Amino acid sequence: MNSQNLPNTEGGVFAQISQLDHEQVVYCHDPESGLKAIVAIHNTVLGPAAGGTRMWAYDNEQQALRDVLRLSRGMTYKNAISGLNIGGGKAVIIGDARTQKTEALFRSFGKFIEGLNGKYITAEDVGITTQDIEHVAMSTKYVAGKPEYMGGSGDPSPVTAYGVYMGMKAAAKKAYGSDSLSGKKIALQGVGHVGEYLLEYLIKENMDIYVSDFYEDRVKEICNKYKVNGVEKDKIYDLDVDIYAPCALGATVNDDTLKRLKCDIIAGAANNQLEDEQIHANLCREKNILYAPDFLINGGGIINVYYEIIGNYNRERAYKHAEKIYDYTFKLFEQAEQHAINTHEAALRMAKARIEAIGKLKARL
Ligand code: NAD
């Protein structure tokens, strides 16, 4: 999320976990397999904590802790605002995903997850593949995002893209009075899994599309395949477009880019788009840029995983749920306007209100 909302790494572990209101943090260590992992359970009011596992070669343990605390908190709000009955959690495995993966490591990780008795359900995140998930699933039943041949929900990216598309249309409705994207000019940053699926929806709307990617050959491939315009990665912020869709990295909405962006709408799939949640959400508001909160409109992936968690997975049901992102987003814009607050703050309030209401209800029943 941002410097302001990140846990202060100066204090001890307890100081850090209490700063963002975490319930529990579990360190998992297995010298035999080389496993070093941290599981962060942020909030379980709505149900068991759910969120993916990230494998990353962190420079140090503090960095890993900081990441898992921030990501798990994000999952609490994403799951709550998406109307799911799961809480927020996340895990990180400290290690290089290209060189340090073994079956034993993931089976060992699965044993730790099993030991939490269902308080945390894991899935894929950066650095983790469905093959790794298969290995985790050999040691625990508390894992989702399994491949389709194992009865799982498979790749969540298409559903994520659909949700982002719904959120973008709701933003267009609010900004232009119509949710048609036809003729609008868009800068799509990152044509990876989600970016490409999103692009397919945008093409059907007859948009004027500009794409960038970290890899030039990927841009070429996409431009040839879809007949869209390629742009150098650092020039994407300078285009005169109606919509900026960040689908690559976090923190691309910051002091520098907000000086350059000329769009009316920011709506994309990337997590943690605002470098500083409050400062940059306020700046968007001041500049009359309608920011569609990332953790609301990119919820399609966890919605897809949720239907696997509750059993009898049905992709159609996941898409139906992701379609509701349109209504959720539009309602959120109305609330932000009504209360004269930025859209990120409005989304946080919406998520917290649901957690509080359902928490009270559960206490009564
Ligand atoms: P991905 O790795 O498949 O795609 C990301 C793409 O961005 C890659 O093609 C990469 O080359 C490109 N990229 C990296 N740095 C870039 C830069 N500086 N400029 C332009 N392009 C750059 O990832 P994905 O699964 O498509 O996810 C995209 C984003 O959406 C990520 O932030 C991810 O956390 C978020 N997200 C994904 C899902 C999902 O279901 N996959 C769900 C929720 C959120």
XYZ file of C-alpha atoms and ligand atoms in Angstrom:
409
model
C 0.000 0.000 0.000
C 2.069 3.035 0.979
C 4.686 4.485 3.213
C 2.041 6.026 5.427
C 0.076 2.852 5.947
C 2.960 0.451 6.036
C 4.026 -1.078 9.285
C 6.951 0.643 10.862
C 9.811 -1.822 10.627
C 11.694 -0.225 13.482
C 9.650 -1.814 16.276
C 9.556 -5.452 17.286
C 7.273 -7.966 15.596
C 4.461 -7.342 18.088
C 4.606 -3.612 17.452
C 4.349 -4.222 13.730
C 1.502 -6.702 13.832
C -0.544 -4.503 16.156
C -0.033 -1.470 13.922
C -2.279 -2.847 11.175
C -4.516 -4.832 13.560
C -3.418 -8.332 12.633
C -4.844 -11.270 14.532
C -1.967 -13.685 14.129
C 1.378 -14.071 12.415
C 2.953 -17.500 12.041
C 6.596 -18.143 11.188
C 7.194 -21.490 9.486
C 10.692 -22.954 9.411
C 11.794 -26.332 8.106
C 15.587 -26.563 7.706
C 15.370 -29.921 5.861
C 13.437 -28.519 2.920
C 14.782 -24.982 3.303
C 11.328 -23.567 3.983
C 11.140 -20.125 5.535
C 7.639 -18.730 5.343
C 5.435 -16.242 7.139
C 1.645 -16.514 7.280
C -0.261 -13.370 8.271
C -3.861 -13.654 9.355
C -5.285 -10.162 9.395
C -8.969 -10.575 10.131
C -11.298 -13.575 10.394
C -14.579 -11.852 11.281
C -16.189 -12.779 7.944
C -14.726 -16.278 7.789
C -11.401 -18.082 7.471
C -8.623 -15.837 6.214
C -7.964 -16.385 2.515
C -5.317 -15.039 0.168
C -2.465 -16.312 -1.939
C 1.110 -17.226 -1.171
C 3.894 -15.159 -2.704
C 7.399 -16.565 -3.248
C 9.998 -13.842 -3.449
C 13.728 -13.470 -2.783
C 13.324 -10.782 -0.137
C 16.495 -8.948 0.849
C 15.783 -9.602 4.511
C 13.149 -10.955 6.890
C 11.875 -7.472 7.756
C 10.983 -6.906 4.128
C 9.120 -10.215 3.977
C 7.194 -9.412 7.144
C 6.323 -5.966 5.871
C 5.026 -7.412 2.599
C 2.915 -10.124 4.177
C 1.366 -7.708 6.695
C 0.433 -5.207 4.014
C -0.877 -7.841 1.585
C -2.977 -9.676 4.170
C -4.620 -6.433 5.286
C -5.423 -5.711 1.639
C -7.108 -9.122 1.367
C -9.381 -8.372 4.324
C -10.796 -5.336 2.550
C -10.872 -6.937 -0.882
C -12.776 -9.968 0.397
C -15.148 -7.845 2.462
C -16.035 -5.379 -0.288
C -16.492 -8.228 -2.778
C -19.244 -9.627 -0.576
C -17.327 -12.828 0.218
C -17.610 -14.716 3.476
C -13.879 -15.002 4.015
C -11.413 -12.934 5.980
C -8.020 -11.631 4.954
C -4.733 -13.478 5.027
C -1.631 -13.982 2.968
C 1.605 -15.964 3.107
C 5.105 -15.346 1.826
C 7.809 -17.918 1.197
C 11.270 -16.419 1.354
C 13.243 -17.735 -1.617
C 13.967 -17.417 -5.297
C 11.034 -18.789 -7.286
C 13.304 -19.551 -10.263
C 15.903 -21.639 -8.406
C 14.698 -22.679 -4.950
C 11.441 -24.507 -5.554
C 11.180 -28.180 -4.634
C 8.315 -30.563 -4.044
C 9.490 -31.006 -0.451
C 9.436 -27.274 0.197
C 5.812 -26.922 -0.891
C 4.683 -30.101 0.889
C 6.358 -28.808 4.025
C 4.600 -25.458 3.603
C 1.315 -27.352 3.198
C 1.905 -29.099 6.533
C 2.174 -25.743 8.282
C -1.032 -24.566 6.607
C -2.771 -27.781 7.684
C -1.617 -27.085 11.221
C -3.660 -23.877 11.234
C -6.774 -26.049 10.991
C -8.526 -23.994 8.352
C -8.023 -20.578 9.887
C -6.087 -19.671 6.732
C -6.720 -20.911 3.190
C -3.961 -20.369 0.688
C -3.813 -20.029 -3.116
C -1.421 -18.706 -5.824
C 0.210 -15.326 -5.903
C 3.375 -13.974 -7.515
C 5.991 -16.715 -8.013
C 3.595 -19.610 -7.395
C 2.220 -21.867 -10.125
C -0.591 -24.414 -10.178
C 2.126 -27.116 -10.075
C 3.312 -25.712 -6.725
C -0.287 -25.610 -5.521
C -0.591 -29.298 -6.393
C 2.354 -29.989 -4.077
C 0.888 -27.848 -1.294
C -2.403 -29.748 -1.723
C -0.579 -33.032 -0.955
C -0.235 -31.860 2.658
C -3.320 -29.769 3.262
C -6.945 -29.446 2.293
C -6.845 -25.710 3.017
C -5.681 -24.674 -0.431
C -7.581 -23.300 -3.444
C -6.728 -22.174 -6.950
C -6.020 -25.801 -7.831
C -5.838 -26.724 -11.513
C -9.100 -27.649 -13.207
C -8.027 -31.291 -13.641
C -7.886 -31.499 -9.823
C -11.402 -30.107 -9.545
C -10.087 -26.613 -8.868
C -10.979 -23.241 -10.326
C -7.869 -22.891 -12.502
C -6.467 -19.581 -13.749
C -8.278 -16.661 -12.064
C -7.048 -14.055 -14.586
C -10.035 -14.176 -16.975
C -12.455 -13.513 -14.106
C -10.188 -10.765 -12.752
C -10.170 -9.124 -16.193
C -13.944 -9.322 -16.422
C -14.318 -7.636 -13.023
C -11.886 -4.879 -14.011
C -13.875 -4.371 -17.212
C -17.069 -4.060 -15.162
C -15.428 -1.530 -12.819
C -14.126 0.465 -15.792
C -17.586 0.605 -17.346
C -19.074 1.798 -14.057
C -16.422 4.528 -13.965
C -17.323 5.548 -17.524
C -20.977 5.721 -16.529
C -20.101 8.019 -13.664
C -17.648 10.195 -15.606
C -19.396 10.386 -18.969
C -23.020 9.480 -18.229
C -22.794 6.328 -20.377
C -20.973 3.075 -19.769
C -20.108 2.636 -23.425
C -16.345 2.764 -23.916
C -16.682 3.109 -27.659
C -14.275 5.646 -29.134
C -12.537 6.272 -25.811
C -8.760 6.293 -25.789
C -7.063 4.008 -23.266
C -3.499 3.430 -22.063
C -3.165 -0.188 -20.924
C 0.000 -0.792 -18.929
C 1.076 -4.436 -18.767
C -0.283 -7.032 -21.160
C 0.295 -10.116 -19.057
C -2.401 -12.587 -18.017
C -5.047 -10.094 -16.910
C -3.994 -7.371 -19.357
C -4.534 -9.560 -22.395
C -7.950 -10.816 -21.286
C -8.960 -7.229 -20.523
C -7.738 -6.133 -23.935
C -10.140 -8.587 -25.576
C -13.121 -6.863 -23.902
C -11.811 -3.408 -24.809
C -11.397 -4.340 -28.476
C -15.030 -5.417 -28.634
C -15.957 -1.934 -27.408
C -14.069 -0.329 -30.309
C -11.709 1.623 -28.137
C -8.595 3.440 -29.298
C -5.998 1.300 -27.477
C -2.355 1.947 -26.532
C -0.412 -0.814 -24.769
C 2.925 -1.001 -23.005
C 4.820 -3.827 -21.356
C 8.146 -4.331 -19.664
C 9.105 -6.592 -22.560
C 9.200 -4.993 -26.012
C 8.664 -8.325 -27.769
C 5.480 -8.819 -25.774
C 4.219 -5.426 -26.997
C 5.043 -6.413 -30.586
C 3.288 -9.760 -30.219
C 0.147 -8.115 -28.800
C 0.140 -5.332 -31.421
C 0.391 -7.867 -34.232
C -2.260 -10.115 -32.772
C -4.847 -7.436 -31.913
C -3.906 -4.503 -34.194
C -3.524 -2.074 -31.310
C -0.856 0.622 -30.796
C 2.335 -0.057 -28.859
C 4.032 2.544 -26.715
C 7.369 2.620 -24.904
C 6.926 1.673 -21.278
C 7.977 4.975 -19.758
C 5.921 7.058 -22.185
C 2.592 5.539 -21.199
C 1.920 8.249 -18.585
C 2.319 11.063 -21.123
C -0.377 9.959 -23.541
C -3.447 12.084 -23.925
C -5.999 9.406 -23.041
C -9.414 9.108 -21.389
C -8.529 6.067 -19.281
C -5.321 4.780 -17.710
C -5.482 1.058 -16.899
C -2.546 -0.115 -14.740
C -2.280 -3.888 -15.121
C 1.382 -4.432 -14.236
C 2.918 -3.140 -11.048
C 1.827 -1.326 -7.919
C 2.549 2.305 -6.955
C 2.273 3.697 -10.485
C -0.119 6.390 -9.273
C 2.302 8.710 -7.539
C 3.568 12.307 -7.392
C 5.443 11.975 -10.661
C 2.788 10.197 -12.741
C -0.073 12.333 -11.445
C 1.703 15.355 -12.889
C 1.812 13.627 -16.269
C -1.459 11.697 -16.516
C -4.169 13.494 -18.486
C -6.891 10.880 -18.091
C -10.414 11.152 -16.625
C -10.396 7.621 -15.178
C -7.896 5.241 -13.578
C -9.150 1.661 -13.606
C -6.906 -1.383 -13.760
C -5.996 -4.751 -12.275
C -2.716 -4.018 -10.486
C -2.646 -4.307 -6.709
C -1.711 -1.287 -4.585
C -1.815 1.218 -7.445
C -1.610 4.257 -5.173
C 1.886 4.849 -3.879
C 0.369 6.542 -0.842
C -3.272 5.589 -0.310
C -4.499 8.857 1.128
C -2.218 11.388 -0.544
C -2.623 10.023 -4.044
C -6.325 9.219 -3.749
C -6.843 12.832 -2.652
C -4.691 14.097 -5.511
C -6.809 12.113 -7.998
C -9.914 13.726 -6.542
C -8.405 17.210 -6.750
C -7.404 16.622 -10.354
C -10.889 15.344 -11.166
C -9.573 11.885 -12.039
C -12.041 9.185 -11.113
C -9.998 6.452 -9.437
C -11.702 3.034 -9.340
C -10.219 1.423 -6.202
C -7.970 -1.472 -7.165
C -9.025 -3.785 -4.363
C -12.642 -3.452 -5.445
C -12.356 -3.852 -9.202
C -9.634 -6.536 -9.242
C -11.620 -8.809 -6.899
C -12.609 -11.221 -9.696
C -9.656 -13.497 -8.965
C -10.492 -14.040 -5.324
C -14.198 -14.314 -6.224
C -13.244 -17.187 -8.535
C -11.170 -18.842 -5.799
C -13.998 -18.324 -3.293
C -16.358 -20.486 -5.325
C -13.765 -23.242 -5.202
C -13.419 -22.834 -1.428
C -17.151 -23.152 -0.774
C -17.348 -26.257 -2.984
C -19.012 -27.367 -6.229
C -17.029 -24.826 -8.214
C -18.932 -23.327 -11.079
C -17.220 -20.770 -13.309
C -20.516 -19.268 -14.461
C -21.364 -18.456 -10.872
C -17.977 -16.752 -10.427
C -18.576 -14.601 -13.531
C -22.075 -13.677 -12.307
C -20.581 -12.512 -9.035
C -17.764 -10.605 -10.751
C -20.380 -8.819 -12.849
C -21.670 -7.219 -9.658
C -18.420 -5.217 -9.498
C -20.213 -2.822 -11.854
C -22.915 -2.030 -9.267
C -20.507 -2.041 -6.317
C -18.216 0.435 -8.106
C -20.987 2.753 -9.190
C -22.465 2.780 -5.695
C -19.047 3.546 -4.277
C -18.603 6.574 -6.562
C -21.981 7.868 -5.419
C -20.995 7.451 -1.767
C -17.649 9.154 -2.260
C -19.431 12.097 -3.854
C -22.098 12.230 -1.161
C -19.538 12.289 1.656
C -17.049 14.460 -0.229
C -14.233 11.933 0.251
C -11.823 10.227 -2.105
C -12.893 6.939 -3.687
C -10.243 4.873 -1.910
C -11.475 6.095 1.460
C -15.056 5.380 0.410
C -14.075 1.813 -0.518
C -12.297 1.284 2.801
C -15.353 2.529 4.674
C -17.615 0.232 2.682
C -15.426 -2.795 3.443
C -15.087 -1.926 7.140
C -18.837 -1.327 7.467
C -19.567 -4.810 6.155
C -17.057 -6.410 8.532
C -18.559 -4.525 11.450
C -22.184 -5.318 10.553
C -21.562 -9.028 9.952
C -19.347 -9.207 13.028
C -22.171 -7.852 15.193
C -24.649 -10.191 13.571
C -22.418 -13.200 14.242
C -22.022 -12.145 17.875
C -25.833 -12.047 18.264
C -26.597 -15.365 16.573
P 1.475 -10.971 -15.192
O 2.803 -11.128 -14.575
O 0.924 -12.041 -16.059
O 1.447 -9.623 -16.083
C 2.065 -8.458 -15.721
C 2.634 -7.838 -16.993
O 3.147 -6.547 -16.677
C 3.783 -8.639 -17.590
O 3.555 -8.828 -18.967
C 5.002 -7.752 -17.328
O 6.003 -7.868 -18.324
C 4.364 -6.383 -17.353
N 5.164 -5.338 -16.701
C 5.997 -5.432 -15.638
N 6.564 -4.245 -15.370
C 6.075 -3.377 -16.293
C 6.269 -1.987 -16.556
N 7.097 -1.250 -15.829
N 5.592 -1.423 -17.585
C 4.757 -2.158 -18.351
N 4.535 -3.472 -18.149
C 5.172 -4.064 -17.147
O 0.485 -10.618 -14.002
P -1.103 -10.669 -14.015
O -1.548 -11.928 -13.403
O -1.628 -10.276 -15.360
O -1.437 -9.514 -12.962
C -1.317 -8.150 -13.318
C -1.552 -7.286 -12.075
O -2.851 -7.538 -11.563
C -0.587 -7.578 -10.917
O -0.355 -6.383 -10.220
C -1.378 -8.517 -10.029
O -0.967 -8.444 -8.682
C -2.787 -7.975 -10.210
N -3.843 -8.954 -9.966
C -3.885 -10.088 -10.697
C -4.906 -11.011 -10.477
C -5.005 -12.281 -11.296
O -6.072 -12.919 -11.262
N -3.990 -12.656 -12.032
C -5.885 -10.761 -9.505
C -5.828 -9.561 -8.786
C -4.793 -8.662 -9.025
